[in-house]
Amino acid sequence: MTSFEKSLQEGRFTVTVELSPPKGTAVAALVESARSLFPHVAAFNVTDNQSAVMRLSSLGAAKCVLDAGGDVIFQVTGRDRNRLALQSDLLAASVLGIGNVLALTGDHVTCGDHPGAKPVFDLDSVHILEAIRELNSGRDLAGNALDGSTSLFAGAAVAPDYEPFDLQWMKMEKKIASGARFFQTQASFSAEAIERLARRADAFPAAILAGVLLLKSPAMASYINRRVPGLNVPDEIVGRLASADDPLREGMAVASEQIARYRGICHGVHLMTAGREDLAAEILDPR
Amino acid sequence: MIITRSKDPEALSLALARHRKVALVGCGLCATTCETGGEKEVRQVAVELEAAGKSIQAELMVDGVCHKRLLELLSRKEKESLAGAEAILVLACGSGVQTAGEVFEQPVFAGVDTLFLGQIRKHGDFREVCSLCGDCILGEETSICPITRCPKGLVNGPCGGAEKGACEVDHENACAWIEIFEERDRKGSLDCLKEIRRPRDHSRHTQPGRVKTSRR
């Protein structure tokens, strides 16, 4: 059992932090960010060509963080690889000692820096979860027996602000039925939406980690409202950042407040600090 | 209906740089409806090419450039006018262009870009609704194809990215999965959507496809 899974099993308020691999081979900063957060964080999510921007693969980056001593959540999307490659990579993850996987559909290539690339989407997130379940059982998706199975703890994402919510919930049930045992939510600034999700999920064998995004500036909040699909920053918070003397510290305060609110509602939080991992410790434990 | 889009006239002149005497072939079927390869468009392209210094040998129409027998008949009927052509510019879909390549001696050039299999919503308004996957799932569950109308082709949708019902990839489009959900809700069969759908079997449509029926 991974230490991340153990933390959830033991009912501890579990914190995960998102790390973005470099666009290149310079991994020192990534490893250092992780190291500095070891005592505070149960596991580090390593993103997979996030927003369809080409970066060091999540498999390679996850291995670097694992070697440095941290538990990792290997993020895998259906955008870039077909079912052969995805299963291969899941086997590789297992061999390399990676124990947690987050199965995602993936942002479309058009929003990234290689917009002419062929979008794959051979498997959706539900299928990726099925693949993990099969590989864990010693079979591949075509029913062939494996020479050595995996032992992966699988999770998925959910968008708490999504409307119609029943449709998103329907998908979430499919993910749980396919083996997802933890969910990291998209960042949300609506406590009501997170609560609604947590209440519905209570009867299911899945832990909920609420997504918390650090807003670094009013410009970032505006950008999100204009350009980032499925994420919305309420006017009240944009206003707080705009009128603050130190918008970054205000953004940290907003994040800390959210985390405090989620303590009673969720099994943990998934913190996204958008490059400012150095501030994560203070957000989690504000002075 | 196969939806095509006219190529830029400058691009056409450039492609035909090595050939001065050109014959044009348009299509009375899809390309006429799309207004990219009908009689009118053939005339217009002829005018543009003449202005660019080409000599137009023939302006021909056939009801289905992709129909090889019809094209062979046309090629025999118009033997004389075609004799002088150094190249054939085809204002029809890729199927028509390649059929022309099999029928004519001269090099053939595509005069339009072939885009998609479309629904004609009204005059000049075409939408892609079918991607010719070879394994039609439309029926009980939905009459909206998620493979085509969802840019990610999700069979277990939605993704998390829709904003106010609009697709994250193209805000001009509604999220296909929200549309499917609302359709099922209206028809009282939401339960159909709860079943997990298998990944697509791409072997149902391996390119290039071929169907041969026996004569009855």
Short mmCIF file of C-alpha atoms in Angstrom, two decimals:
data_model
loop_
_atom_site.label_atom_id
_atom_site.label_comp_id
_atom_site.label_asym_id
_atom_site.label_seq_id
_atom_site.Cartn_x
_atom_site.Cartn_y
_atom_site.Cartn_z
CA MET A 1 0.00 0.00 0.00
CA THR A 2 1.35 3.46 -0.87
CA SER A 3 1.73 6.04 1.88
CA PHE A 4 -0.92 8.15 0.09
CA GLU A 5 -3.44 5.31 0.24
CA LYS A 6 -2.47 4.63 3.84
CA SER A 7 -3.09 8.26 4.77
CA LEU A 8 -6.62 8.03 3.34
CA GLN A 9 -7.27 4.62 4.94
CA GLU A 10 -6.24 5.99 8.34
CA GLY A 11 -8.70 8.86 7.97
CA ARG A 12 -6.04 11.57 8.08
CA PHE A 13 -6.79 14.88 6.31
CA THR A 14 -4.65 14.13 3.27
CA VAL A 15 -2.85 16.80 1.29
CA THR A 16 -1.61 16.42 -2.26
CA VAL A 17 0.26 19.06 -4.25
CA GLU A 18 0.45 19.36 -8.00
CA LEU A 19 3.82 19.53 -9.72
CA SER A 20 4.34 20.39 -13.36
CA PRO A 21 7.29 18.72 -15.09
CA PRO A 22 9.68 21.05 -16.94
CA LYS A 23 9.52 21.67 -20.65
CA GLY A 24 12.87 20.00 -20.99
CA THR A 25 15.21 17.86 -18.97
CA ALA A 26 16.02 20.29 -16.15
CA VAL A 27 14.42 18.40 -13.28
CA ALA A 28 16.36 19.87 -10.35
CA ALA A 29 13.70 22.51 -9.55
CA LEU A 30 10.94 19.92 -9.64
CA VAL A 31 12.78 17.63 -7.25
CA GLU A 32 13.68 20.52 -4.94
CA SER A 33 10.03 21.72 -4.80
CA ALA A 34 8.97 18.24 -3.82
CA ARG A 35 11.73 17.82 -1.22
CA SER A 36 10.87 21.10 0.49
CA LEU A 37 7.28 19.90 1.00
CA PHE A 38 7.92 16.34 2.19
CA PRO A 39 6.67 16.75 5.76
CA HIS A 40 3.48 18.54 4.68
CA VAL A 41 2.34 16.53 1.69
CA ALA A 42 1.13 12.93 1.39
CA ALA A 43 1.75 12.69 -2.35
CA PHE A 44 2.70 14.78 -5.37
CA ASN A 45 0.63 14.77 -8.54
CA VAL A 46 2.81 14.87 -11.62
CA THR A 47 0.89 16.24 -14.60
CA ASP A 48 0.78 14.71 -18.09
CA ASN A 49 1.43 17.32 -20.81
CA GLN A 50 -0.97 19.55 -18.92
CA SER A 51 -3.16 21.82 -21.07
CA ALA A 52 -1.71 19.97 -24.06
CA VAL A 53 1.63 21.75 -23.63
CA MET A 54 4.48 19.33 -24.35
CA ARG A 55 6.59 18.65 -21.25
CA LEU A 56 8.72 15.93 -19.75
CA SER A 57 6.41 12.94 -19.42
CA SER A 58 4.64 12.38 -16.14
CA LEU A 59 6.20 8.91 -15.99
CA GLY A 60 9.75 10.26 -16.10
CA ALA A 61 9.02 13.16 -13.78
CA ALA A 62 7.18 10.92 -11.30
CA LYS A 63 10.19 8.63 -11.11
CA CYS A 64 12.43 11.62 -10.30
CA VAL A 65 10.18 12.66 -7.41
CA LEU A 66 9.86 9.08 -6.20
CA ASP A 67 13.65 8.68 -6.18
CA ALA A 68 13.93 11.84 -4.12
CA GLY A 69 11.77 10.20 -1.46
CA GLY A 70 8.23 11.40 -2.11
CA ASP A 71 5.06 9.45 -2.90
CA VAL A 72 3.68 10.33 -6.30
CA ILE A 73 0.39 10.27 -8.17
CA PHE A 74 1.15 9.50 -11.80
CA GLN A 75 -1.30 11.44 -13.98
CA VAL A 76 -2.28 9.74 -17.20
CA THR A 77 -4.48 11.19 -19.94
CA GLY A 78 -6.07 9.61 -22.97
CA ARG A 79 -5.10 12.48 -25.23
CA ASP A 80 -1.64 11.44 -26.44
CA ARG A 81 -1.49 7.66 -26.23
CA ASN A 82 -3.56 4.75 -27.54
CA ARG A 83 -4.57 1.72 -25.46
CA LEU A 84 -1.34 -0.10 -26.21
CA ALA A 85 0.88 2.74 -25.04
CA LEU A 86 -1.29 3.51 -22.00
CA GLN A 87 -1.16 -0.06 -20.75
CA SER A 88 2.60 -0.17 -21.42
CA ASP A 89 3.10 2.98 -19.38
CA LEU A 90 0.97 1.64 -16.52
CA LEU A 91 3.11 -1.50 -16.45
CA ALA A 92 6.22 0.70 -16.51
CA ALA A 93 4.89 2.81 -13.64
CA SER A 94 4.44 -0.30 -11.57
CA VAL A 95 7.92 -1.58 -12.38
CA LEU A 96 9.41 1.80 -11.43
CA GLY A 97 7.71 1.71 -8.04
CA ILE A 98 4.95 4.21 -8.76
CA GLY A 99 1.83 3.18 -6.89
CA ASN A 100 -0.86 5.82 -7.44
CA VAL A 101 -2.49 6.82 -10.73
CA LEU A 102 -4.92 9.59 -11.65
CA ALA A 103 -6.84 8.67 -14.81
CA LEU A 104 -7.92 11.64 -16.91
CA THR A 105 -9.48 12.25 -20.31
CA GLY A 106 -7.15 15.16 -21.06
CA ASP A 107 -7.41 18.65 -22.50
CA HIS A 108 -7.71 18.80 -26.27
CA VAL A 109 -4.58 19.46 -28.36
CA THR A 110 -6.05 22.70 -29.66
CA CYS A 111 -5.48 24.46 -26.34
CA GLY A 112 -1.77 23.64 -26.22
CA ASP A 113 1.45 24.51 -27.98
CA HIS A 114 1.29 21.76 -30.62
CA PRO A 115 -2.23 22.44 -31.93
CA GLY A 116 -1.63 20.44 -35.14
CA ALA A 117 -0.95 17.22 -33.23
CA LYS A 118 -3.24 14.22 -33.70
CA PRO A 119 -5.56 13.93 -30.71
CA VAL A 120 -5.72 10.25 -29.69
CA PHE A 121 -8.53 9.76 -27.10
CA ASP A 122 -8.54 6.02 -27.80
CA LEU A 123 -9.46 5.44 -24.15
CA ASP A 124 -11.45 7.82 -22.00
CA SER A 125 -10.87 8.14 -18.26
CA VAL A 126 -13.35 5.35 -17.48
CA HIS A 127 -11.48 3.00 -19.82
CA ILE A 128 -8.13 3.95 -18.31
CA LEU A 129 -9.52 3.03 -14.89
CA GLU A 130 -10.71 -0.29 -16.33
CA ALA A 131 -7.25 -0.85 -17.77
CA ILE A 132 -5.74 -0.31 -14.31
CA ARG A 133 -8.23 -2.72 -12.76
CA GLU A 134 -7.46 -5.35 -15.39
CA LEU A 135 -3.69 -4.94 -15.12
CA ASN A 136 -4.02 -5.19 -11.35
CA SER A 137 -5.88 -8.49 -11.91
CA GLY A 138 -3.17 -9.87 -14.16
CA ARG A 139 -4.88 -9.27 -17.54
CA ASP A 140 -4.62 -6.70 -20.29
CA LEU A 141 -7.59 -5.01 -21.94
CA ALA A 142 -7.72 -7.65 -24.66
CA GLY A 143 -8.05 -10.36 -22.00
CA ASN A 144 -4.52 -11.70 -22.32
CA ALA A 145 -2.78 -12.99 -19.18
CA LEU A 146 0.12 -10.87 -17.94
CA ASP A 147 3.56 -12.05 -16.92
CA GLY A 148 3.49 -10.04 -13.69
CA SER A 149 0.59 -7.80 -12.68
CA THR A 150 0.45 -4.24 -11.36
CA SER A 151 -0.62 -2.98 -7.98
CA LEU A 152 -1.91 0.51 -8.66
CA PHE A 153 -4.17 2.67 -6.49
CA ALA A 154 -6.46 4.45 -8.93
CA GLY A 155 -8.22 7.78 -8.82
CA ALA A 156 -9.93 10.22 -11.13
CA ALA A 157 -10.99 13.83 -11.41
CA VAL A 158 -14.38 15.44 -11.03
CA ALA A 159 -15.62 18.96 -11.74
CA PRO A 160 -17.73 20.13 -8.80
CA ASP A 161 -19.01 23.28 -10.55
CA TYR A 162 -20.17 21.41 -13.63
CA GLU A 163 -23.78 21.86 -14.69
CA PRO A 164 -25.88 19.80 -15.14
CA PHE A 165 -24.40 18.22 -12.01
CA ASP A 166 -26.36 14.97 -12.50
CA LEU A 167 -24.48 14.35 -15.73
CA GLN A 168 -21.09 14.83 -14.08
CA TRP A 169 -22.25 12.60 -11.22
CA MET A 170 -23.30 9.88 -13.68
CA LYS A 171 -19.75 9.88 -15.01
CA MET A 172 -18.34 9.82 -11.51
CA GLU A 173 -20.37 6.72 -10.69
CA LYS A 174 -18.95 5.06 -13.80
CA LYS A 175 -15.45 5.91 -12.59
CA ILE A 176 -16.13 4.46 -9.15
CA ALA A 177 -17.59 1.32 -10.75
CA SER A 178 -14.39 1.06 -12.81
CA GLY A 179 -12.16 1.21 -9.75
CA ALA A 180 -11.54 4.85 -8.83
CA ARG A 181 -11.06 5.04 -5.08
CA PHE A 182 -10.03 8.68 -4.75
CA PHE A 183 -11.11 11.83 -6.53
CA GLN A 184 -9.25 15.08 -6.83
CA THR A 185 -11.66 17.81 -7.81
CA GLN A 186 -11.01 20.55 -10.31
CA ALA A 187 -10.31 23.76 -8.50
CA SER A 188 -13.50 25.30 -7.26
CA PHE A 189 -14.27 28.50 -5.42
CA SER A 190 -17.71 27.31 -4.43
CA ALA A 191 -17.89 25.66 -1.02
CA GLU A 192 -21.51 24.77 -1.84
CA ALA A 193 -20.45 22.81 -4.91
CA ILE A 194 -17.77 20.94 -2.96
CA GLU A 195 -20.25 20.17 -0.19
CA ARG A 196 -22.85 18.95 -2.67
CA LEU A 197 -20.27 16.59 -4.16
CA ALA A 198 -18.98 15.35 -0.80
CA ARG A 199 -22.54 14.63 0.40
CA ARG A 200 -23.37 12.59 -2.70
CA ALA A 201 -20.06 10.73 -2.54
CA ASP A 202 -20.49 9.79 1.10
CA ALA A 203 -22.26 6.51 0.28
CA PHE A 204 -19.51 5.46 -2.12
CA PRO A 205 -16.06 3.96 -1.53
CA ALA A 206 -14.21 7.00 -2.80
CA ALA A 207 -12.21 9.66 -0.98
CA ILE A 208 -12.70 13.27 -2.04
CA LEU A 209 -9.80 15.72 -2.10
CA ALA A 210 -11.03 19.22 -2.86
CA GLY A 211 -9.02 21.10 -5.45
CA VAL A 212 -7.60 24.42 -4.23
CA LEU A 213 -5.90 26.77 -6.66
CA LEU A 214 -3.57 29.55 -5.55
CA LEU A 215 -4.56 32.79 -7.24
CA LYS A 216 -1.35 34.76 -7.64
CA SER A 217 -2.84 37.99 -8.98
CA PRO A 218 -6.07 39.63 -10.20
CA ALA A 219 -4.75 39.14 -13.74
CA MET A 220 -4.52 35.41 -13.17
CA ALA A 221 -8.11 35.35 -11.88
CA SER A 222 -9.31 37.26 -14.97
CA TYR A 223 -7.35 34.96 -17.27
CA ILE A 224 -8.99 31.95 -15.65
CA ASN A 225 -12.45 33.41 -16.14
CA ARG A 226 -11.72 34.16 -19.78
CA ARG A 227 -9.67 31.19 -20.88
CA VAL A 228 -9.73 28.19 -18.56
CA PRO A 229 -12.57 25.77 -19.28
CA GLY A 230 -14.76 24.73 -16.38
CA LEU A 231 -13.16 27.02 -13.81
CA ASN A 232 -14.68 30.22 -12.50
CA VAL A 233 -13.41 32.74 -9.94
CA PRO A 234 -16.29 34.63 -8.25
CA ASP A 235 -16.30 38.43 -8.53
CA GLU A 236 -15.96 38.76 -4.77
CA ILE A 237 -12.58 37.03 -4.83
CA VAL A 238 -11.39 38.90 -7.93
CA GLY A 239 -12.30 42.06 -6.01
CA ARG A 240 -10.31 40.99 -2.95
CA LEU A 241 -7.22 40.43 -5.06
CA ALA A 242 -7.65 43.66 -7.00
CA SER A 243 -7.97 45.79 -3.88
CA ALA A 244 -5.26 44.05 -1.84
CA ASP A 245 -1.89 45.72 -1.15
CA ASP A 246 -0.24 42.36 -1.70
CA PRO A 247 -2.45 40.33 -4.07
CA LEU A 248 -0.24 37.25 -3.76
CA ARG A 249 -0.62 37.13 0.02
CA GLU A 250 -4.36 37.72 -0.41
CA GLY A 251 -4.47 34.78 -2.81
CA MET A 252 -2.68 32.67 -0.21
CA ALA A 253 -5.23 33.75 2.40
CA VAL A 254 -8.09 32.77 0.08
CA ALA A 255 -6.52 29.33 -0.39
CA SER A 256 -5.94 28.86 3.35
CA GLU A 257 -9.56 29.80 4.10
CA GLN A 258 -10.81 27.26 1.60
CA ILE A 259 -8.63 24.52 3.06
CA ALA A 260 -9.92 25.29 6.57
CA ARG A 261 -13.50 25.06 5.32
CA TYR A 262 -12.90 21.75 3.58
CA ARG A 263 -11.43 20.08 6.67
CA GLY A 264 -14.82 19.09 7.96
CA ILE A 265 -16.23 18.12 4.59
CA CYS A 266 -13.61 16.30 2.53
CA HIS A 267 -10.96 13.64 3.04
CA GLY A 268 -8.29 16.09 2.04
CA VAL A 269 -7.24 18.78 -0.40
CA HIS A 270 -5.34 18.88 -3.67
CA LEU A 271 -3.31 22.07 -3.79
CA MET A 272 -2.30 23.66 -7.07
CA THR A 273 0.18 26.48 -6.58
CA ALA A 274 0.87 27.22 -10.26
CA GLY A 275 4.65 27.35 -9.98
CA ARG A 276 4.78 28.74 -6.43
CA GLU A 277 5.28 25.47 -4.60
CA ASP A 278 7.55 27.39 -2.25
CA LEU A 279 4.39 28.96 -0.75
CA ALA A 280 2.54 25.68 -0.26
CA ALA A 281 3.79 25.03 3.27
CA GLU A 282 2.58 28.43 4.49
CA ILE A 283 -0.81 28.05 2.72
CA LEU A 284 -1.29 24.73 4.49
CA ASP A 285 -0.19 26.13 7.82
CA PRO A 286 -0.74 29.89 7.79
CA ARG A 287 1.17 32.06 10.27
CA MET B 1 -23.49 14.92 -48.17
CA ILE B 2 -19.77 15.45 -48.56
CA ILE B 3 -18.87 19.00 -47.62
CA THR B 4 -16.04 20.68 -49.49
CA ARG B 5 -14.45 24.11 -49.32
CA SER B 6 -12.96 25.99 -52.27
CA LYS B 7 -9.21 26.33 -52.40
CA ASP B 8 -7.67 29.76 -52.58
CA PRO B 9 -7.34 30.87 -56.26
CA GLU B 10 -3.69 31.83 -55.77
CA ALA B 11 -2.94 28.42 -54.36
CA LEU B 12 -4.58 26.84 -57.41
CA SER B 13 -2.49 28.91 -59.83
CA LEU B 14 0.62 27.95 -57.93
CA ALA B 15 -0.26 24.24 -58.01
CA LEU B 16 -0.88 24.50 -61.76
CA ALA B 17 2.34 26.47 -62.36
CA ARG B 18 3.77 23.94 -64.78
CA HIS B 19 0.58 23.63 -66.87
CA ARG B 20 -0.98 26.33 -69.03
CA LYS B 21 -3.79 24.40 -70.74
CA VAL B 22 -6.25 23.25 -68.13
CA ALA B 23 -9.60 21.43 -68.28
CA LEU B 24 -12.05 21.80 -65.42
CA VAL B 25 -14.36 19.11 -64.12
CA GLY B 26 -17.12 19.97 -61.64
CA CYS B 27 -19.56 17.77 -59.79
CA GLY B 28 -23.34 17.96 -60.04
CA LEU B 29 -23.86 16.28 -56.70
CA CYS B 30 -22.31 17.30 -53.34
CA ALA B 31 -20.00 20.00 -54.71
CA THR B 32 -22.95 21.72 -56.37
CA THR B 33 -24.89 21.84 -53.10
CA CYS B 34 -21.80 23.18 -51.33
CA GLU B 35 -21.33 25.76 -54.06
CA THR B 36 -17.71 24.73 -54.52
CA GLY B 37 -17.91 22.68 -57.71
CA GLY B 38 -21.18 23.39 -59.49
CA GLU B 39 -21.48 24.96 -62.95
CA LYS B 40 -21.32 28.44 -61.49
CA GLU B 41 -18.15 27.72 -59.52
CA VAL B 42 -16.50 25.98 -62.47
CA ARG B 43 -17.16 29.13 -64.53
CA GLN B 44 -15.78 31.35 -61.81
CA VAL B 45 -12.60 29.33 -61.40
CA ALA B 46 -12.18 29.33 -65.19
CA VAL B 47 -12.31 33.13 -65.16
CA GLU B 48 -9.79 33.34 -62.32
CA LEU B 49 -7.39 30.93 -64.02
CA GLU B 50 -7.66 32.78 -67.34
CA ALA B 51 -6.80 35.99 -65.53
CA ALA B 52 -3.75 34.15 -64.22
CA GLY B 53 -2.71 33.29 -67.76
CA LYS B 54 -4.15 29.79 -68.16
CA SER B 55 -5.94 28.54 -71.25
CA ILE B 56 -9.15 26.72 -70.31
CA GLN B 57 -9.73 23.74 -72.63
CA ALA B 58 -13.06 22.55 -71.25
CA GLU B 59 -15.56 23.14 -68.47
CA LEU B 60 -17.24 19.82 -67.81
CA MET B 61 -19.86 18.61 -65.36
CA VAL B 62 -20.78 15.10 -64.28
CA ASP B 63 -23.30 13.90 -61.69
CA GLY B 64 -20.78 12.23 -59.49
CA VAL B 65 -17.09 12.61 -60.41
CA CYS B 66 -16.65 9.65 -58.01
CA HIS B 67 -18.80 7.54 -60.32
CA LYS B 68 -16.08 5.92 -62.41
CA ARG B 69 -18.32 4.64 -65.24
CA LEU B 70 -19.95 8.06 -65.70
CA LEU B 71 -16.55 9.72 -65.73
CA GLU B 72 -15.25 7.27 -68.32
CA LEU B 73 -18.30 8.02 -70.50
CA LEU B 74 -17.64 11.74 -70.14
CA SER B 75 -13.99 11.28 -70.96
CA ARG B 76 -14.89 9.46 -74.19
CA LYS B 77 -17.61 11.97 -75.11
CA GLU B 78 -15.29 14.95 -74.56
CA LYS B 79 -12.20 13.31 -76.05
CA GLU B 80 -11.46 16.16 -78.39
CA SER B 81 -11.71 19.01 -75.93
CA LEU B 82 -9.72 17.07 -73.36
CA ALA B 83 -6.99 16.20 -75.85
CA GLY B 84 -5.53 19.68 -75.57
CA ALA B 85 -5.45 19.75 -71.79
CA GLU B 86 -2.15 19.42 -69.94
CA ALA B 87 -3.86 19.10 -66.58
CA ILE B 88 -7.33 18.50 -65.15
CA LEU B 89 -8.57 20.57 -62.24
CA VAL B 90 -11.31 18.74 -60.36
CA LEU B 91 -13.81 20.68 -58.29
CA ALA B 92 -15.08 17.71 -56.31
CA CYS B 93 -14.22 15.76 -53.18
CA GLY B 94 -11.12 13.61 -52.82
CA SER B 95 -13.08 10.60 -54.02
CA GLY B 96 -13.83 12.44 -57.27
CA VAL B 97 -10.26 13.67 -57.67
CA GLN B 98 -8.86 10.16 -57.32
CA THR B 99 -11.43 8.69 -59.69
CA ALA B 100 -10.38 11.36 -62.17
CA GLY B 101 -6.79 10.27 -61.59
CA GLU B 102 -7.75 6.76 -62.67
CA VAL B 103 -9.73 7.87 -65.72
CA PHE B 104 -7.72 10.70 -67.25
CA GLU B 105 -4.26 10.52 -68.77
CA GLN B 106 -3.26 13.97 -67.59
CA PRO B 107 -2.23 14.84 -64.02
CA VAL B 108 -5.26 15.76 -61.92
CA PHE B 109 -5.38 18.48 -59.26
CA ALA B 110 -7.76 18.96 -56.36
CA GLY B 111 -9.62 22.24 -56.68
CA VAL B 112 -11.34 21.99 -53.31
CA ASP B 113 -10.61 20.66 -49.83
CA THR B 114 -12.82 17.83 -48.60
CA LEU B 115 -13.96 18.52 -45.08
CA PHE B 116 -16.56 16.19 -43.65
CA LEU B 117 -19.76 14.22 -44.01
CA GLY B 118 -22.34 16.84 -43.31
CA GLN B 119 -25.90 17.52 -42.46
CA ILE B 120 -27.53 20.26 -44.50
CA ARG B 121 -29.21 22.38 -41.86
CA LYS B 122 -30.22 24.97 -44.41
CA HIS B 123 -28.74 26.54 -47.51
CA GLY B 124 -25.06 27.11 -46.89
CA ASP B 125 -25.16 25.82 -43.30
CA PHE B 126 -23.43 22.45 -43.00
CA ARG B 127 -22.50 20.59 -39.83
CA GLU B 128 -20.41 17.50 -39.33
CA VAL B 129 -22.46 14.90 -37.52
CA CYS B 130 -21.05 11.56 -38.69
CA SER B 131 -17.43 10.43 -38.84
CA LEU B 132 -17.99 7.22 -40.79
CA CYS B 133 -16.76 5.03 -37.96
CA GLY B 134 -18.29 1.85 -39.37
CA ASP B 135 -19.96 0.87 -36.10
CA CYS B 136 -23.06 2.96 -35.61
CA ILE B 137 -24.16 3.20 -31.99
CA LEU B 138 -27.10 5.49 -32.60
CA GLY B 139 -30.36 4.10 -31.35
CA GLU B 140 -31.85 3.50 -27.95
CA GLU B 141 -29.28 5.51 -26.12
CA THR B 142 -28.95 8.52 -28.32
CA SER B 143 -29.53 10.00 -31.74
CA ILE B 144 -26.61 12.39 -31.25
CA CYS B 145 -23.27 10.83 -32.17
CA PRO B 146 -20.73 11.43 -29.37
CA ILE B 147 -17.85 10.14 -31.49
CA THR B 148 -18.35 12.94 -33.99
CA ARG B 149 -19.90 15.75 -32.08
CA CYS B 150 -17.63 15.50 -29.07
CA PRO B 151 -14.16 16.62 -30.25
CA LYS B 152 -12.65 14.05 -27.90
CA GLY B 153 -14.98 11.35 -29.23
CA LEU B 154 -15.96 10.34 -25.71
CA VAL B 155 -18.27 7.35 -25.45
CA ASN B 156 -18.49 7.86 -21.68
CA GLY B 157 -18.90 11.60 -21.54
CA PRO B 158 -18.79 14.30 -20.50
CA CYS B 159 -15.34 15.67 -19.79
CA GLY B 160 -15.17 18.34 -17.12
CA GLY B 161 -14.55 21.29 -19.40
CA ALA B 162 -17.94 22.54 -20.59
CA GLU B 163 -18.67 26.16 -19.70
CA LYS B 164 -22.34 27.20 -19.60
CA GLY B 165 -23.18 24.29 -21.88
CA ALA B 166 -20.53 25.17 -24.48
CA CYS B 167 -17.76 22.79 -25.55
CA GLU B 168 -14.33 23.69 -24.13
CA VAL B 169 -12.70 23.06 -27.52
CA ASP B 170 -15.01 25.26 -29.58
CA HIS B 171 -17.30 27.59 -27.67
CA GLU B 172 -19.52 27.92 -30.75
CA ASN B 173 -20.60 24.32 -30.23
CA ALA B 174 -22.79 23.01 -27.49
CA CYS B 175 -21.28 20.23 -25.38
CA ALA B 176 -22.48 17.10 -27.19
CA TRP B 177 -22.81 15.22 -23.92
CA ILE B 178 -25.00 17.86 -22.37
CA GLU B 179 -27.15 17.66 -25.49
CA ILE B 180 -27.30 13.87 -25.20
CA PHE B 181 -28.19 14.15 -21.51
CA GLU B 182 -30.95 16.67 -22.18
CA GLU B 183 -32.31 14.60 -25.06
CA ARG B 184 -32.47 11.46 -22.89
CA ASP B 185 -34.02 13.45 -20.06
CA ARG B 186 -36.74 14.74 -22.41
CA LYS B 187 -37.40 11.24 -23.72
CA GLY B 188 -37.43 9.74 -20.22
CA SER B 189 -34.55 7.34 -20.79
CA LEU B 190 -31.67 8.73 -18.75
CA ASP B 191 -30.96 5.25 -17.40
CA CYS B 192 -29.54 4.30 -20.80
CA LEU B 193 -26.63 6.63 -20.14
CA LYS B 194 -25.59 4.89 -16.94
CA GLU B 195 -24.15 1.90 -18.74
CA ILE B 196 -20.39 1.98 -19.30
CA ARG B 197 -19.66 1.95 -23.03
CA ARG B 198 -16.71 -0.01 -24.37
CA PRO B 199 -13.82 1.67 -26.18
CA ARG B 200 -14.33 1.99 -29.91
CA ASP B 201 -13.33 -0.92 -32.08
CA HIS B 202 -11.27 0.87 -34.70
CA SER B 203 -10.88 -2.34 -36.68
CA ARG B 204 -14.50 -1.80 -37.82
CA HIS B 205 -13.14 0.89 -40.07
CA THR B 206 -9.59 0.27 -41.20
CA GLN B 207 -8.49 2.49 -44.02
CA PRO B 208 -8.72 2.14 -46.95
CA GLY B 209 -12.21 0.67 -46.77
CA ARG B 210 -13.76 -1.49 -49.44
CA VAL B 211 -17.26 -2.89 -49.93
CA LYS B 212 -18.24 -5.11 -52.79
CA THR B 213 -21.87 -6.10 -53.12
CA SER B 214 -23.03 -8.82 -55.51
CA ARG B 215 -25.37 -7.91 -58.36
CA ARG B 216 -28.90 -9.12 -57.82
#
